[in-house]
């Protein structure tokens, strides 16, 4: 059996994952205006009808619907984060974190959560 390999995320994707992790676990380190923008995206996600129309006939179906909604919400948040970070190799169009609040302990916590 061939050994399975994990896809290595691109640098931009890793940055998005870190910012998303900060938003969920340590929102106080995000610039308030950016955090408000992410809250707006989260609170105003427009789910496709196929997800909204999923039947919740049992616990398994409820979990499946919640999982799909969570995945869709994460994609919307990542899109907003990606827009804030801009193109790789360029200065981001907006500041997203308060750099003085990012400590080695915080980054270690993130690394251990992966």
XYZ file of C-alpha atoms in Angstrom:
114
model
C 0.000 0.000 0.000
C 1.527 3.351 -0.981
C 2.190 5.767 1.839
C -0.410 8.517 2.049
C 0.948 12.024 1.848
C -0.645 15.120 3.266
C -0.948 18.166 1.076
C 1.367 20.884 2.313
C -0.564 24.158 2.603
C 0.709 27.165 0.711
C 2.089 30.025 2.790
C -1.070 32.100 2.313
C -3.258 29.212 3.441
C -1.146 28.731 6.565
C -1.450 32.438 7.363
C -5.223 32.203 6.913
C -5.345 29.187 9.236
C -3.341 31.070 11.892
C -5.574 34.161 11.690
C -8.705 31.968 11.822
C -7.290 30.194 14.884
C -6.593 33.556 16.530
C -10.139 34.708 15.757
C -11.628 31.636 17.393
C -9.321 31.314 20.402
C -7.723 34.726 21.035
C -9.829 37.396 19.306
C -8.317 40.058 21.555
C -5.115 39.988 19.477
C -6.956 41.013 16.304
C -7.336 44.635 15.280
C -10.856 45.594 16.485
C -11.966 46.795 13.044
C -10.846 43.526 11.424
C -12.446 41.448 14.196
C -15.700 43.333 13.618
C -15.460 42.550 9.897
C -15.036 38.844 10.652
C -17.969 38.958 13.086
C -20.074 40.529 10.345
C -19.104 37.782 7.883
C -19.836 35.071 10.469
C -23.206 36.564 11.402
C -24.304 37.138 7.808
C -23.264 33.975 5.982
C -25.755 33.142 3.254
C -25.924 29.370 3.154
C -26.873 27.660 -0.097
C -30.387 26.171 -0.234
C -29.011 22.620 -0.429
C -27.570 23.010 3.079
C -30.577 24.804 4.527
C -32.956 22.191 3.150
C -31.115 19.253 4.704
C -33.484 17.257 6.906
C -32.617 16.889 10.582
C -34.460 13.623 11.140
C -31.944 12.219 13.632
C -28.733 13.110 15.464
C -26.527 11.983 12.580
C -28.401 14.250 10.155
C -28.205 17.207 12.586
C -24.457 16.722 12.955
C -24.020 16.457 9.172
C -25.940 19.697 8.619
C -24.013 21.514 11.359
C -20.725 20.275 9.891
C -21.619 21.495 6.394
C -22.725 24.868 7.767
C -19.478 25.154 9.751
C -17.398 24.338 6.682
C -19.289 26.892 4.604
C -18.863 29.525 7.329
C -15.129 28.794 7.538
C -14.778 29.291 3.778
C -16.496 32.676 4.066
C -14.215 33.712 6.945
C -11.120 32.524 5.060
C -12.171 34.568 2.022
C -12.354 37.710 4.195
C -9.006 36.896 5.817
C -7.447 36.306 2.401
C -8.708 39.706 1.223
C -7.226 41.375 4.303
C -3.846 39.693 3.824
C -3.672 40.491 0.111
C -1.287 38.864 -2.318
C 1.638 36.827 -1.062
C 4.894 38.745 -1.021
C 3.191 42.151 -0.787
C 2.301 44.366 2.134
C -1.207 43.469 3.341
C -3.843 46.089 2.518
C -4.949 46.175 6.154
C -3.469 45.277 9.520
C -5.160 42.231 11.017
C -3.292 41.576 14.263
C -1.921 43.714 17.054
C 1.677 42.574 16.702
C 2.673 43.445 20.258
C 0.187 40.825 21.518
C 1.675 37.919 19.553
C 3.977 36.137 21.973
C 6.082 33.006 21.695
C 3.686 31.267 24.100
C 0.719 32.152 21.900
C 2.457 30.860 18.785
C 3.503 27.696 20.627
C -0.120 27.161 21.665
C -1.104 27.453 17.994
C 1.588 25.023 16.871
C 0.528 22.486 19.513
C -3.092 22.742 18.357
C -2.273 21.536 14.841
